[in-house]
CSV table of C-alpha atoms in Angstrom, one decimal:
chain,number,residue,atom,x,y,z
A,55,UNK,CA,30.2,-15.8,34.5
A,56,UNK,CA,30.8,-11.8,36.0
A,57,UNK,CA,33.5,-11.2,37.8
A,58,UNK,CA,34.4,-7.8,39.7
A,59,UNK,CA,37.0,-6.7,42.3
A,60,UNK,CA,36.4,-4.1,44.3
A,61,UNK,CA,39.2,-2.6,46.4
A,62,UNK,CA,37.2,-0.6,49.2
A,63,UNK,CA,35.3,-2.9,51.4
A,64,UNK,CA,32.3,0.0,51.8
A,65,UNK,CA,31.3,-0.1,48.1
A,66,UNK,CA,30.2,-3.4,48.9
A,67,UNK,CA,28.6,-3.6,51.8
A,68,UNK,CA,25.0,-3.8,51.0
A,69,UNK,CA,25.4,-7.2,48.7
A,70,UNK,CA,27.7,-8.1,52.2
A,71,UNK,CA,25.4,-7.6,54.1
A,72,UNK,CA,22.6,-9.0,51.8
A,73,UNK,CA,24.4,-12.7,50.9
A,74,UNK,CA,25.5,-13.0,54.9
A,75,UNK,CA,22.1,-12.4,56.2
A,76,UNK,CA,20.4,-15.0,53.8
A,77,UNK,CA,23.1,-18.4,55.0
A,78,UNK,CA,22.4,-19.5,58.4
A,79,UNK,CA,25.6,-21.0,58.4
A,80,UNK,CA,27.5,-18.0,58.8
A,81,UNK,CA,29.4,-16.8,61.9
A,82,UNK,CA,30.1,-13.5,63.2
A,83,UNK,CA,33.6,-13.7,61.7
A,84,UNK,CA,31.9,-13.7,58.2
A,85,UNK,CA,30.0,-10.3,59.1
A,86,UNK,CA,30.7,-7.1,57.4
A,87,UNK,CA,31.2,-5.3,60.3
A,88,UNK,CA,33.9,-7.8,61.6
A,89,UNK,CA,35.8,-7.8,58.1
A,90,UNK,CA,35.8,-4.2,57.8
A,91,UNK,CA,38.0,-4.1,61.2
A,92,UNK,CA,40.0,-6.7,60.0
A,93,UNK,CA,40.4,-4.5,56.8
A,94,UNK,CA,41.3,-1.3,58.6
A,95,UNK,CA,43.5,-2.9,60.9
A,96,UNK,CA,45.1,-4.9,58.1
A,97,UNK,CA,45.8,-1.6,56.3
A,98,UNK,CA,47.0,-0.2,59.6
A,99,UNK,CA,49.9,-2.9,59.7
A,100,UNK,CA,51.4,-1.2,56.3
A,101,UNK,CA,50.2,-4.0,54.5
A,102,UNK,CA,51.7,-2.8,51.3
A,103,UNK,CA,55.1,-2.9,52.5
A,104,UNK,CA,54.6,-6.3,52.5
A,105,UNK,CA,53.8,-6.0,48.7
A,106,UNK,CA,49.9,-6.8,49.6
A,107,UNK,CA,46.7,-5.9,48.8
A,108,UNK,CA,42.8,-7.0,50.2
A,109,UNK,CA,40.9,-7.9,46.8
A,110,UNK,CA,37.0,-8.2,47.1
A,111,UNK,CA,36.5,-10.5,43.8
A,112,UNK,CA,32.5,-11.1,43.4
A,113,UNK,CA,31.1,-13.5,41.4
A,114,UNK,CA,27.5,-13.8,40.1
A,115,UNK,CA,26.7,-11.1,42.8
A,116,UNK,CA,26.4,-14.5,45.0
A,117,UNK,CA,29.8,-15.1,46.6
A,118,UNK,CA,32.5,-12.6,47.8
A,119,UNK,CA,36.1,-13.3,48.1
A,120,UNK,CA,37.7,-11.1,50.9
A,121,UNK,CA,41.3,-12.2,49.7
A,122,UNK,CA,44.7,-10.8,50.7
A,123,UNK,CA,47.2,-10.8,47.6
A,124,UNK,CA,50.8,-11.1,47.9
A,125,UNK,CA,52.0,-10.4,44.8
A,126,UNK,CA,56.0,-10.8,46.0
A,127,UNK,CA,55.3,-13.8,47.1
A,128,UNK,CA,52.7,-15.2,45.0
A,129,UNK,CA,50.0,-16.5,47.3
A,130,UNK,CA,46.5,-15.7,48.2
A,131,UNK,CA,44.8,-16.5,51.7
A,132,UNK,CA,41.6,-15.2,53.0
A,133,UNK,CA,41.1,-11.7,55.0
A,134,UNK,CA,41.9,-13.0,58.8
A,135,UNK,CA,44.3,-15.6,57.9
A,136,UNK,CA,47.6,-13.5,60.1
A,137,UNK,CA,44.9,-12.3,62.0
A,138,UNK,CA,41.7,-12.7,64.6
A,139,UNK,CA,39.4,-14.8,62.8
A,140,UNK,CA,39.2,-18.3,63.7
A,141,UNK,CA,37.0,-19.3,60.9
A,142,UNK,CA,37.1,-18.2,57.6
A,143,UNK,CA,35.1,-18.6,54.8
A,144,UNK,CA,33.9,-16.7,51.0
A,145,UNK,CA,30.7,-15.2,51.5
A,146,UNK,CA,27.8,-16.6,49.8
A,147,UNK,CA,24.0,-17.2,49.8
A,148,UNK,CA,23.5,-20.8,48.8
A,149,UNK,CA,24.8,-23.8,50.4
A,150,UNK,CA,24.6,-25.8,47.1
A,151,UNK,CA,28.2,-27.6,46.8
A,152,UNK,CA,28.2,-27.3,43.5
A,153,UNK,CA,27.6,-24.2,42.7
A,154,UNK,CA,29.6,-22.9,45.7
A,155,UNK,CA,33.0,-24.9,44.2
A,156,UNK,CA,31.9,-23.5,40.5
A,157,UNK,CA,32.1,-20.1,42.1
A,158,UNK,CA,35.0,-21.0,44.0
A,159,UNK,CA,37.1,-22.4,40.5
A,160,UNK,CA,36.0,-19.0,38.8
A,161,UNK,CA,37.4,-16.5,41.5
A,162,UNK,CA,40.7,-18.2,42.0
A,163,UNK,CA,41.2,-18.7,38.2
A,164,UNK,CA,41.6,-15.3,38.3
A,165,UNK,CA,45.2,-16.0,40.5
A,166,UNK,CA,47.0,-18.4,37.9
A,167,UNK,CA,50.4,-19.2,39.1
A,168,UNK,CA,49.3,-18.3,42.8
A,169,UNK,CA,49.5,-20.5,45.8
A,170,UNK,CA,45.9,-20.5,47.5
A,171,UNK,CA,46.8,-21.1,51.2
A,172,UNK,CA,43.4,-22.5,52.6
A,173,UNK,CA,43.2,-22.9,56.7
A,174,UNK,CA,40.5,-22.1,59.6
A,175,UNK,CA,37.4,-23.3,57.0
A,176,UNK,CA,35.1,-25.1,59.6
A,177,UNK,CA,34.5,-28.5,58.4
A,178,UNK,CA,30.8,-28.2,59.4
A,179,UNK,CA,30.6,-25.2,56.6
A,180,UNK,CA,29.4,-25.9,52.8
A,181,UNK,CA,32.6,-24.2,51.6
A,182,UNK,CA,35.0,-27.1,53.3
A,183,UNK,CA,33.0,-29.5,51.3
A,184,UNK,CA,33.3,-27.2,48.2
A,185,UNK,CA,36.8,-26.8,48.7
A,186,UNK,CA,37.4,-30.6,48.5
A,187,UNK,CA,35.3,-30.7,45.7
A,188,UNK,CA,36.8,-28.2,43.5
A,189,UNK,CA,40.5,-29.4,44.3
A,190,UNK,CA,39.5,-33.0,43.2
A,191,UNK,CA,39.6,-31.7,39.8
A,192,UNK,CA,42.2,-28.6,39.9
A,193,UNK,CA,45.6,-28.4,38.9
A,194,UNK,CA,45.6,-25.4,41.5
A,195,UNK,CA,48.6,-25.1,43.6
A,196,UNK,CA,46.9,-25.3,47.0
A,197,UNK,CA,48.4,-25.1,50.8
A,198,UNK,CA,46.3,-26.4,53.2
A,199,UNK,CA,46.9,-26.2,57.0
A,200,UNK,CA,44.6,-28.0,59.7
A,201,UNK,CA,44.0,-26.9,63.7
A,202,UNK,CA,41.7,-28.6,65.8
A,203,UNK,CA,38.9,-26.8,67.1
A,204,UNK,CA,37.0,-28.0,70.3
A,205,UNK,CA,33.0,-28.0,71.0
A,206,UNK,CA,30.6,-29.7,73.3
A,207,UNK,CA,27.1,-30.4,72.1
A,208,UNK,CA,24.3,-29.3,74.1
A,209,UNK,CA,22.1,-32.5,73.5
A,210,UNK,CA,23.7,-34.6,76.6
A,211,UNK,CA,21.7,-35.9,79.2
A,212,UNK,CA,21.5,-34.5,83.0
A,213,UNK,CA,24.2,-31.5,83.3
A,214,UNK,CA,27.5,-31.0,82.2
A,215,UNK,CA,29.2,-32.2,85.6
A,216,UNK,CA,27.6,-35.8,84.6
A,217,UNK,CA,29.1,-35.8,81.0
A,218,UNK,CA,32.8,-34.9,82.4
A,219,UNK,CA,36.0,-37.2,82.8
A,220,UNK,CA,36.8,-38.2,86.2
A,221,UNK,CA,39.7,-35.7,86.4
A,222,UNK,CA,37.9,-33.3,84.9
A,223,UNK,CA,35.0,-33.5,87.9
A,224,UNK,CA,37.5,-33.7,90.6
A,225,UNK,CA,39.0,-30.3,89.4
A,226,UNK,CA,35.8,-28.9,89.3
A,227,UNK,CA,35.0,-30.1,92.7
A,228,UNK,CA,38.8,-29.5,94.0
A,229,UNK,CA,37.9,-25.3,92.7
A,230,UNK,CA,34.8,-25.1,94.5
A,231,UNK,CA,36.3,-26.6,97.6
A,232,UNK,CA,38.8,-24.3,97.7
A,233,UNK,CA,36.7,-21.2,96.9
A,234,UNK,CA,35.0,-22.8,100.1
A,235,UNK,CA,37.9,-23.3,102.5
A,236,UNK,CA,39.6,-19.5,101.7
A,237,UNK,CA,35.9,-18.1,102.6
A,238,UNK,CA,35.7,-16.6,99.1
A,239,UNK,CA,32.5,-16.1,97.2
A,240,UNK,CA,31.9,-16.2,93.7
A,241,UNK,CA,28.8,-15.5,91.2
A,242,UNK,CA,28.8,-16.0,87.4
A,243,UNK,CA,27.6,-13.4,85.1
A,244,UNK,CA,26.8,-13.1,81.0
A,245,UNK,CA,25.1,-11.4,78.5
A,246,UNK,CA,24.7,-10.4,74.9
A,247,UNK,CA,24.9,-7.1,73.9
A,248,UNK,CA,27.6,-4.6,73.0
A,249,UNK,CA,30.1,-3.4,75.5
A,250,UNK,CA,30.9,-0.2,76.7
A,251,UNK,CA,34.8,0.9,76.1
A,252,UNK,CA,35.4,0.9,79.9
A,253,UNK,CA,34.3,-3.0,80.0
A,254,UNK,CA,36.3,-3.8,76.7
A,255,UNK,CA,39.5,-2.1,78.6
A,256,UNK,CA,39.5,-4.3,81.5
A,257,UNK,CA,38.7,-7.4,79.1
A,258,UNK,CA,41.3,-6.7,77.4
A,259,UNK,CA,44.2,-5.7,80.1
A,260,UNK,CA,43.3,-9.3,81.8
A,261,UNK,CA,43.7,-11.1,78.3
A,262,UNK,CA,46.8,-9.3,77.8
A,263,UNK,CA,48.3,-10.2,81.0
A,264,UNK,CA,47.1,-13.5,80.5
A,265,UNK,CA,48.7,-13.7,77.3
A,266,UNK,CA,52.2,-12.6,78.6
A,267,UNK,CA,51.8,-14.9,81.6
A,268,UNK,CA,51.7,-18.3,78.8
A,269,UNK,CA,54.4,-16.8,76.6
A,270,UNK,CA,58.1,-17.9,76.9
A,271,UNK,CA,58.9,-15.3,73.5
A,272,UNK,CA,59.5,-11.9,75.0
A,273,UNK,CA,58.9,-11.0,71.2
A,274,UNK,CA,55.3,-12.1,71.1
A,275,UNK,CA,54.3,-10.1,74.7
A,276,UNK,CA,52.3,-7.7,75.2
A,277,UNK,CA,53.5,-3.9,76.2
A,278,UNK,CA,51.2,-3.1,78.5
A,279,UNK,CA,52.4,0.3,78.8
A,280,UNK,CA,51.6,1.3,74.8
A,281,UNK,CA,48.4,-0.9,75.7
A,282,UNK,CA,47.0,1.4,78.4
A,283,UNK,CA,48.0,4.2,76.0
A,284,UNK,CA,46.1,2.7,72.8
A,285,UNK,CA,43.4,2.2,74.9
A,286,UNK,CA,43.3,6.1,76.3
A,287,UNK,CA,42.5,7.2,72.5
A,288,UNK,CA,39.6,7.3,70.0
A,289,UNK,CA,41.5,4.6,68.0
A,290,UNK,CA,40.1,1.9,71.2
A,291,UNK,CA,40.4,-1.3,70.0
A,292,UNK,CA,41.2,-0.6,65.9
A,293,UNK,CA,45.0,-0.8,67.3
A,294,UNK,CA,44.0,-3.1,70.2
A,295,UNK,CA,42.4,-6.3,68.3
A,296,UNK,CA,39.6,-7.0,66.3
A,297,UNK,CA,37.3,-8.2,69.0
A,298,UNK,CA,37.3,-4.9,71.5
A,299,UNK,CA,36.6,-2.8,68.5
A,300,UNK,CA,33.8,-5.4,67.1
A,301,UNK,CA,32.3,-5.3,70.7
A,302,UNK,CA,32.2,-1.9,70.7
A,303,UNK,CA,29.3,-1.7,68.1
A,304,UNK,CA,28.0,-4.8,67.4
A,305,UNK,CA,26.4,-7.2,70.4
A,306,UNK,CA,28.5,-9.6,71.6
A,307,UNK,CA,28.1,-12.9,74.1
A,308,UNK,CA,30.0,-12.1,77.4
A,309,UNK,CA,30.2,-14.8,80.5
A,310,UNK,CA,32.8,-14.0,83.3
A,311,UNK,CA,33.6,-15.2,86.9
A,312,UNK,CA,34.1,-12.9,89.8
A,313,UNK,CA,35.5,-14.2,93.1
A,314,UNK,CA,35.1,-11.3,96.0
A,315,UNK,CA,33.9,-8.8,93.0
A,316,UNK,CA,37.2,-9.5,90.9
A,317,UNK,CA,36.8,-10.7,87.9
A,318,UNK,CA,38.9,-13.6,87.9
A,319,UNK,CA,37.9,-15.5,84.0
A,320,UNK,CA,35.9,-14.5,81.1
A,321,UNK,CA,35.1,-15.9,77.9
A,322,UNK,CA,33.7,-13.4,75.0
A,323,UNK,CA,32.4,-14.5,71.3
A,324,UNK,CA,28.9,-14.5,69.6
A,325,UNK,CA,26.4,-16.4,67.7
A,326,UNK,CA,26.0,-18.3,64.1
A,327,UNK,CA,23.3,-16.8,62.0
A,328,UNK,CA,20.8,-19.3,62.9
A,329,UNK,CA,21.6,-18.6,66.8
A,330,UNK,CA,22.3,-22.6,67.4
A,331,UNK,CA,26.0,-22.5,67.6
A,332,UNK,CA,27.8,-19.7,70.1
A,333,UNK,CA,31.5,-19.3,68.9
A,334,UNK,CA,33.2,-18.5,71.8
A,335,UNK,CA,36.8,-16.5,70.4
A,336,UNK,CA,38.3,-15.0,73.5
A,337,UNK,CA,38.9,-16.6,77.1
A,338,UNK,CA,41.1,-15.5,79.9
A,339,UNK,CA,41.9,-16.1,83.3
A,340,UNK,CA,43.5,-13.5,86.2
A,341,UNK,CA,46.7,-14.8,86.7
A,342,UNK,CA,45.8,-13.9,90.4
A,343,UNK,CA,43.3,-16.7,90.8
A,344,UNK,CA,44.8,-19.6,88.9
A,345,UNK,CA,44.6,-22.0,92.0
A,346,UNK,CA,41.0,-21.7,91.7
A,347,UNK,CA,40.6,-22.9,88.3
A,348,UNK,CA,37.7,-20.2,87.9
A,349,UNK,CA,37.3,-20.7,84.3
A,350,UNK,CA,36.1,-24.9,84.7
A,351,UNK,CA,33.1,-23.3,87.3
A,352,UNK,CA,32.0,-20.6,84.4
A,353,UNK,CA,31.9,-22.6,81.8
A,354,UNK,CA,30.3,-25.7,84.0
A,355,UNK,CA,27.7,-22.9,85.2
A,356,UNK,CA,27.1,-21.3,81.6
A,357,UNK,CA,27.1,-24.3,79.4
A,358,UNK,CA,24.1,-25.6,81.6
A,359,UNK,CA,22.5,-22.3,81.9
A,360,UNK,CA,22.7,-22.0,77.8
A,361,UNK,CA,21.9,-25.9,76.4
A,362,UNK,CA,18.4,-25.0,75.6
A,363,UNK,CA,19.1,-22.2,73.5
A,364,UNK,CA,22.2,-23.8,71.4
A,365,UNK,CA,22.8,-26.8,69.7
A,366,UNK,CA,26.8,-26.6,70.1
A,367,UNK,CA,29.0,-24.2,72.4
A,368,UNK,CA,32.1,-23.9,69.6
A,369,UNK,CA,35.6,-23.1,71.7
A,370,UNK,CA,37.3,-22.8,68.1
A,371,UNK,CA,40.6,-22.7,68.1
Protein backbone atom coordinates (compact mmCIF):
# COMPACT_ATOMS: atom_id res chain seq x y z
CA UNK A 1 0.00 0.00 0.00
CA UNK A 2 1.89 3.83 -1.06
CA UNK A 3 0.73 6.50 0.35
CA UNK A 4 1.90 10.28 -0.44
CA UNK A 5 0.55 13.76 0.46
CA UNK A 6 1.22 16.43 -1.59
CA UNK A 7 0.55 19.96 -0.45
CA UNK A 8 0.40 22.00 -3.85
CA UNK A 9 -2.56 20.90 -5.90
CA UNK A 10 -0.28 21.58 -9.40
CA UNK A 11 2.27 18.80 -8.61
CA UNK A 12 -0.53 16.67 -9.16
CA UNK A 13 -2.38 17.53 -11.67
CA UNK A 14 -1.52 15.24 -14.48
CA UNK A 15 -2.49 11.88 -12.30
CA UNK A 16 -5.85 14.52 -11.59
CA UNK A 17 -6.47 14.81 -14.58
CA UNK A 18 -5.52 11.22 -15.63
CA UNK A 19 -7.93 9.18 -12.90
CA UNK A 20 -10.93 11.91 -13.48
CA UNK A 21 -10.91 11.56 -17.20
CA UNK A 22 -10.97 7.58 -17.00
CA UNK A 23 -14.65 7.41 -14.38
CA UNK A 24 -17.62 8.45 -16.20
CA UNK A 25 -19.15 8.99 -13.03
CA UNK A 26 -17.41 12.06 -12.25
CA UNK A 27 -18.91 15.58 -12.25
CA UNK A 28 -17.48 18.77 -12.94
CA UNK A 29 -17.10 19.39 -9.25
CA UNK A 30 -14.52 16.45 -9.21
CA UNK A 31 -12.36 18.32 -12.10
CA UNK A 32 -8.99 19.67 -11.52
CA UNK A 33 -9.69 22.81 -12.67
CA UNK A 34 -12.77 23.26 -10.31
CA UNK A 35 -10.66 22.05 -7.21
CA UNK A 36 -7.88 24.20 -7.88
CA UNK A 37 -10.35 27.36 -7.50
CA UNK A 38 -11.69 25.94 -4.57
CA UNK A 39 -8.01 25.58 -3.34
CA UNK A 40 -6.95 29.12 -4.16
CA UNK A 41 -9.96 30.52 -2.81
CA UNK A 42 -9.79 28.37 0.26
CA UNK A 43 -6.27 29.71 0.83
CA UNK A 44 -7.62 33.18 0.17
CA UNK A 45 -10.01 32.87 3.20
CA UNK A 46 -6.72 32.59 5.58
CA UNK A 47 -7.37 29.14 6.08
CA UNK A 48 -4.59 28.63 8.39
CA UNK A 49 -5.88 30.99 10.83
CA UNK A 50 -8.26 28.50 11.25
CA UNK A 51 -5.44 25.99 12.12
CA UNK A 52 -6.12 24.23 8.52
CA UNK A 53 -4.49 22.81 5.92
CA UNK A 54 -5.67 21.15 2.14
CA UNK A 55 -3.84 17.64 2.14
CA UNK A 56 -3.74 15.75 -1.31
CA UNK A 57 -3.18 12.01 0.18
CA UNK A 58 -2.77 9.51 -2.97
CA UNK A 59 -3.01 6.06 -2.75
CA UNK A 60 -1.85 3.40 -5.17
CA UNK A 61 -1.65 6.38 -7.68
CA UNK A 62 -5.51 5.40 -8.11
CA UNK A 63 -7.47 7.58 -5.74
CA UNK A 64 -6.83 11.23 -4.50
CA UNK A 65 -8.05 12.65 -1.34
CA UNK A 66 -8.49 16.54 -1.67
CA UNK A 67 -9.00 16.76 2.26
CA UNK A 68 -9.09 19.93 4.47
CA UNK A 69 -7.33 19.15 8.02
CA UNK A 70 -8.22 20.84 11.10
CA UNK A 71 -5.79 19.97 13.27
CA UNK A 72 -7.47 22.36 16.32
CA UNK A 73 -10.25 20.81 15.98
CA UNK A 74 -9.48 17.42 14.97
CA UNK A 75 -11.61 16.66 11.90
CA UNK A 76 -11.19 16.12 8.31
CA UNK A 77 -13.92 16.87 5.47
CA UNK A 78 -13.37 16.96 1.79
CA UNK A 79 -12.09 20.20 -0.34
CA UNK A 80 -15.68 22.07 -0.89
CA UNK A 81 -17.28 20.96 2.13
CA UNK A 82 -17.75 25.25 3.61
CA UNK A 83 -17.76 25.88 0.14
CA UNK A 84 -19.38 25.65 -3.66
CA UNK A 85 -19.44 22.16 -4.40
CA UNK A 86 -22.57 20.35 -4.10
CA UNK A 87 -21.09 16.98 -4.60
CA UNK A 88 -18.13 15.71 -3.36
CA UNK A 89 -16.21 12.85 -3.81
CA UNK A 90 -12.12 11.20 -3.69
CA UNK A 91 -10.98 10.96 -7.01
CA UNK A 92 -10.48 7.62 -8.54
CA UNK A 93 -10.41 5.43 -11.68
CA UNK A 94 -12.26 2.28 -10.75
CA UNK A 95 -15.73 2.01 -9.64
CA UNK A 96 -14.90 -1.39 -7.89
CA UNK A 97 -16.53 -1.08 -4.24
CA UNK A 98 -14.11 -2.87 -2.93
CA UNK A 99 -11.26 -1.61 -3.80
CA UNK A 100 -12.52 1.99 -3.66
CA UNK A 101 -13.47 1.35 0.43
CA UNK A 102 -9.76 -0.50 0.70
CA UNK A 103 -8.43 2.75 -0.64
CA UNK A 104 -10.77 4.68 1.35
CA UNK A 105 -9.77 2.69 4.98
CA UNK A 106 -5.93 3.29 3.95
CA UNK A 107 -6.12 7.23 3.43
CA UNK A 108 -8.13 7.96 6.49
CA UNK A 109 -6.00 5.62 8.72
CA UNK A 110 -3.62 8.07 8.17
CA UNK A 111 -6.08 10.57 10.53
CA UNK A 112 -6.42 8.39 13.82
CA UNK A 113 -8.22 10.20 16.37
CA UNK A 114 -9.84 12.51 13.69
CA UNK A 115 -13.48 12.98 13.03
CA UNK A 116 -14.14 12.31 9.17
CA UNK A 117 -17.22 14.59 8.53
CA UNK A 118 -18.67 12.89 5.28
CA UNK A 119 -21.71 15.03 3.42
CA UNK A 120 -22.74 16.00 -0.36
CA UNK A 121 -21.51 12.23 -1.63
CA UNK A 122 -24.22 11.55 -4.33
CA UNK A 123 -25.86 8.39 -3.52
CA UNK A 124 -25.77 7.44 -7.25
CA UNK A 125 -21.67 7.59 -6.96
CA UNK A 126 -19.50 4.23 -6.16
CA UNK A 127 -17.87 6.13 -3.29
CA UNK A 128 -21.45 6.39 -1.28
CA UNK A 129 -21.57 2.75 -1.57
CA UNK A 130 -17.87 2.42 -0.50
CA UNK A 131 -18.33 4.67 2.25
CA UNK A 132 -21.07 2.40 3.76
CA UNK A 133 -18.99 -0.32 3.12
CA UNK A 134 -15.93 0.66 4.85
CA UNK A 135 -17.81 2.09 7.99
CA UNK A 136 -19.58 -1.29 8.45
CA UNK A 137 -16.36 -2.47 9.63
CA UNK A 138 -14.52 0.73 11.20
CA UNK A 139 -14.12 1.90 14.55
CA UNK A 140 -13.65 5.40 12.64
CA UNK A 141 -15.32 8.28 14.28
CA UNK A 142 -17.48 9.44 11.43
CA UNK A 143 -20.10 12.47 11.01
CA UNK A 144 -22.34 12.15 8.53
CA UNK A 145 -24.85 14.82 7.28
CA UNK A 146 -27.65 14.25 4.56
CA UNK A 147 -29.39 17.11 2.05
CA UNK A 148 -31.83 16.18 -0.44
CA UNK A 149 -30.96 16.81 -3.82
CA UNK A 150 -33.72 17.05 -6.64
CA UNK A 151 -33.66 15.62 -10.38
CA UNK A 152 -36.14 14.83 -13.09
CA UNK A 153 -35.36 11.96 -15.44
CA UNK A 154 -35.53 12.50 -19.03
CA UNK A 155 -37.21 9.07 -19.93
CA UNK A 156 -41.03 10.37 -19.34
CA UNK A 157 -43.49 10.16 -21.93
CA UNK A 158 -44.94 13.30 -24.03
CA UNK A 159 -43.33 16.63 -22.59
CA UNK A 160 -42.60 17.85 -19.31
CA UNK A 161 -45.98 19.94 -19.03
CA UNK A 162 -47.75 16.36 -19.11
CA UNK A 163 -45.53 14.85 -16.26
CA UNK A 164 -46.31 17.97 -13.80
CA UNK A 165 -48.71 18.28 -10.70
CA UNK A 166 -51.83 20.09 -11.24
CA UNK A 167 -50.53 23.16 -9.38
CA UNK A 168 -47.45 22.95 -10.88
CA UNK A 169 -49.25 23.21 -14.64
CA UNK A 170 -51.59 25.96 -13.57
CA UNK A 171 -48.49 28.13 -12.60
CA UNK A 172 -46.99 27.45 -15.65
CA UNK A 173 -50.02 28.39 -17.54
CA UNK A 174 -50.91 31.27 -14.92
CA UNK A 175 -46.90 32.75 -16.06
CA UNK A 176 -47.56 32.49 -19.67
CA UNK A 177 -50.91 34.14 -19.32
CA UNK A 178 -49.60 36.86 -17.69
CA UNK A 179 -46.53 37.44 -19.94
CA UNK A 180 -49.59 37.48 -22.42
CA UNK A 181 -51.93 39.98 -20.82
CA UNK A 182 -48.92 42.76 -19.92
CA UNK A 183 -48.02 42.43 -23.87
CA UNK A 184 -44.46 41.21 -22.84
CA UNK A 185 -42.45 38.87 -25.00
CA UNK A 186 -40.09 36.43 -23.96
CA UNK A 187 -37.55 33.84 -25.78
CA UNK A 188 -35.37 31.25 -23.97
CA UNK A 189 -31.70 30.91 -24.64
CA UNK A 190 -28.64 28.27 -23.63
CA UNK A 191 -25.54 26.99 -24.46
CA UNK A 192 -22.39 25.32 -23.46
CA UNK A 193 -19.27 26.89 -23.63
CA UNK A 194 -17.13 29.23 -21.53
CA UNK A 195 -18.30 32.69 -20.70
CA UNK A 196 -16.86 35.87 -21.22
CA UNK A 197 -16.23 38.08 -17.89
CA UNK A 198 -18.80 40.58 -19.00
CA UNK A 199 -21.60 37.69 -19.01
CA UNK A 200 -20.27 36.17 -15.68
CA UNK A 201 -20.68 39.87 -14.19
CA UNK A 202 -24.27 40.22 -14.83
CA UNK A 203 -24.80 36.44 -13.83
CA UNK A 204 -23.54 37.05 -10.95
CA UNK A 205 -25.00 40.66 -9.85
CA UNK A 206 -28.65 38.97 -10.51
CA UNK A 207 -27.58 35.91 -8.25
CA UNK A 208 -26.42 38.22 -5.69
CA UNK A 209 -29.39 40.27 -5.62
CA UNK A 210 -31.30 37.26 -5.64
CA UNK A 211 -29.56 35.98 -2.82
CA UNK A 212 -30.12 39.13 -0.65
CA UNK A 213 -33.68 39.28 -1.72
CA UNK A 214 -34.32 35.42 0.20
CA UNK A 215 -32.07 36.29 3.18
CA UNK A 216 -33.60 37.56 6.55
CA UNK A 217 -29.52 37.50 8.07
CA UNK A 218 -28.18 40.86 7.12
CA UNK A 219 -24.80 38.89 8.06
CA UNK A 220 -25.12 36.43 5.19
CA UNK A 221 -25.86 39.40 2.31
CA UNK A 222 -24.18 40.30 -0.15
CA UNK A 223 -22.25 43.94 -0.46
CA UNK A 224 -22.88 44.72 -3.64
CA UNK A 225 -20.77 47.68 -3.55
CA UNK A 226 -17.28 45.52 -2.80
CA UNK A 227 -19.02 43.11 -5.42
CA UNK A 228 -18.94 45.53 -8.35
CA UNK A 229 -15.47 46.29 -7.09
CA UNK A 230 -14.19 42.55 -7.04
CA UNK A 231 -15.62 42.25 -10.16
CA UNK A 232 -13.66 45.55 -11.84
CA UNK A 233 -10.24 43.52 -11.08
CA UNK A 234 -8.09 40.77 -12.55
CA UNK A 235 -8.94 38.66 -9.44
CA UNK A 236 -12.90 38.24 -11.40
CA UNK A 237 -14.45 35.61 -9.78
CA UNK A 238 -11.32 33.98 -7.56
CA UNK A 239 -12.91 36.44 -4.74
CA UNK A 240 -16.40 36.27 -6.39
CA UNK A 241 -17.26 32.35 -6.16
CA UNK A 242 -16.04 29.29 -7.59
CA UNK A 243 -18.40 29.12 -10.48
CA UNK A 244 -17.66 32.76 -12.34
CA UNK A 245 -14.06 31.91 -12.18
CA UNK A 246 -14.68 28.08 -13.33
CA UNK A 247 -16.81 29.62 -16.21
CA UNK A 248 -14.34 31.79 -17.12
CA UNK A 249 -12.02 28.88 -18.60
CA UNK A 250 -13.69 25.93 -18.67
CA UNK A 251 -17.22 25.42 -20.76
CA UNK A 252 -20.03 25.56 -18.92
CA UNK A 253 -24.06 24.82 -19.55
CA UNK A 254 -25.88 28.25 -19.51
CA UNK A 255 -29.97 28.49 -20.05
CA UNK A 256 -31.67 31.90 -19.23
CA UNK A 257 -35.06 33.69 -19.79
CA UNK A 258 -35.35 37.16 -21.09
CA UNK A 259 -38.77 39.01 -20.98
CA UNK A 260 -38.44 42.44 -23.30
CA UNK A 261 -34.50 41.60 -23.61
CA UNK A 262 -34.06 41.53 -19.69
CA UNK A 263 -32.83 38.69 -18.41
CA UNK A 264 -35.25 37.87 -16.00
CA UNK A 265 -33.89 33.83 -14.69
CA UNK A 266 -30.91 31.77 -15.39
CA UNK A 267 -29.71 28.56 -14.39
CA UNK A 268 -25.74 27.71 -14.97
CA UNK A 269 -23.96 24.16 -14.28
CA UNK A 270 -22.35 21.46 -16.54
CA UNK A 271 -22.10 17.97 -17.50
CA UNK A 272 -21.07 14.32 -15.82
CA UNK A 273 -18.14 12.74 -17.64
CA UNK A 274 -20.27 10.55 -19.59
CA UNK A 275 -22.47 13.68 -20.68
CA UNK A 276 -25.84 11.84 -19.40
CA UNK A 277 -26.48 13.77 -16.35
CA UNK A 278 -26.34 17.91 -16.49
CA UNK A 279 -25.74 19.24 -12.86
CA UNK A 280 -27.29 22.32 -12.83
CA UNK A 281 -25.38 24.38 -9.58
CA UNK A 282 -26.59 27.91 -9.97
CA UNK A 283 -30.21 29.41 -10.57
CA UNK A 284 -31.64 32.84 -10.12
CA UNK A 285 -34.37 34.88 -10.76
CA UNK A 286 -34.65 39.09 -11.27
CA UNK A 287 -36.35 40.00 -8.31
CA UNK A 288 -38.07 42.45 -10.92
CA UNK A 289 -40.03 39.71 -12.70
CA UNK A 290 -41.04 37.41 -9.81
CA UNK A 291 -44.91 37.69 -10.75
CA UNK A 292 -43.96 35.97 -13.88
CA UNK A 293 -42.53 32.97 -12.43
CA UNK A 294 -39.93 32.99 -15.46
CA UNK A 295 -37.82 30.33 -14.09
CA UNK A 296 -40.99 27.37 -14.41
CA UNK A 297 -41.14 28.51 -18.44
CA UNK A 298 -37.09 28.02 -18.80
CA UNK A 299 -36.80 25.06 -17.28
CA UNK A 300 -40.31 23.70 -18.91
CA UNK A 301 -38.80 24.99 -22.33
CA UNK A 302 -35.03 23.51 -21.69
CA UNK A 303 -35.75 20.27 -20.00
CA UNK A 304 -37.83 19.37 -23.36
CA UNK A 305 -35.43 20.86 -25.56
CA UNK A 306 -32.51 18.67 -23.75
CA UNK A 307 -34.27 14.98 -22.96
CA UNK A 308 -32.58 13.42 -25.81
CA UNK A 309 -29.21 14.25 -24.93
CA UNK A 310 -29.45 13.47 -21.00
CA UNK A 311 -30.55 10.79 -18.97
CA UNK A 312 -31.21 13.06 -15.72
CA UNK A 313 -31.24 16.99 -15.39
CA UNK A 314 -29.61 16.93 -11.54
CA UNK A 315 -30.95 20.42 -9.62
CA UNK A 316 -28.50 19.18 -6.65
CA UNK A 317 -28.84 20.84 -3.74
Amino acid sequence: MSISVIYNIKRIKALWEKLYEANSEMSFYQSFYWNYCLDKRTRLKNIKKNNAIIEYVICNERMIAPLVVNKKEKTVFILGYEDSSDYLSFIYNSNDIETISRDIGSILNCFKGYKFIVNKINQNMSMYRAVEMWTSSSTAVLEKKSSDCVYINTNYIGTIYDTMTKSSRQNYRTSLNRLKKDNKSYRVEFKFSTLSKEFSLELYKLYCLRRNDCSENKKKRFDIGKIKRILKTTKFGMNADVLSKYGLTEPVFWAGIYIDNVLAAFCEGAYTNDKKRLCISRVATNPDFYIYSPGIIMFVDIIDKLRDDIDLFDLTR
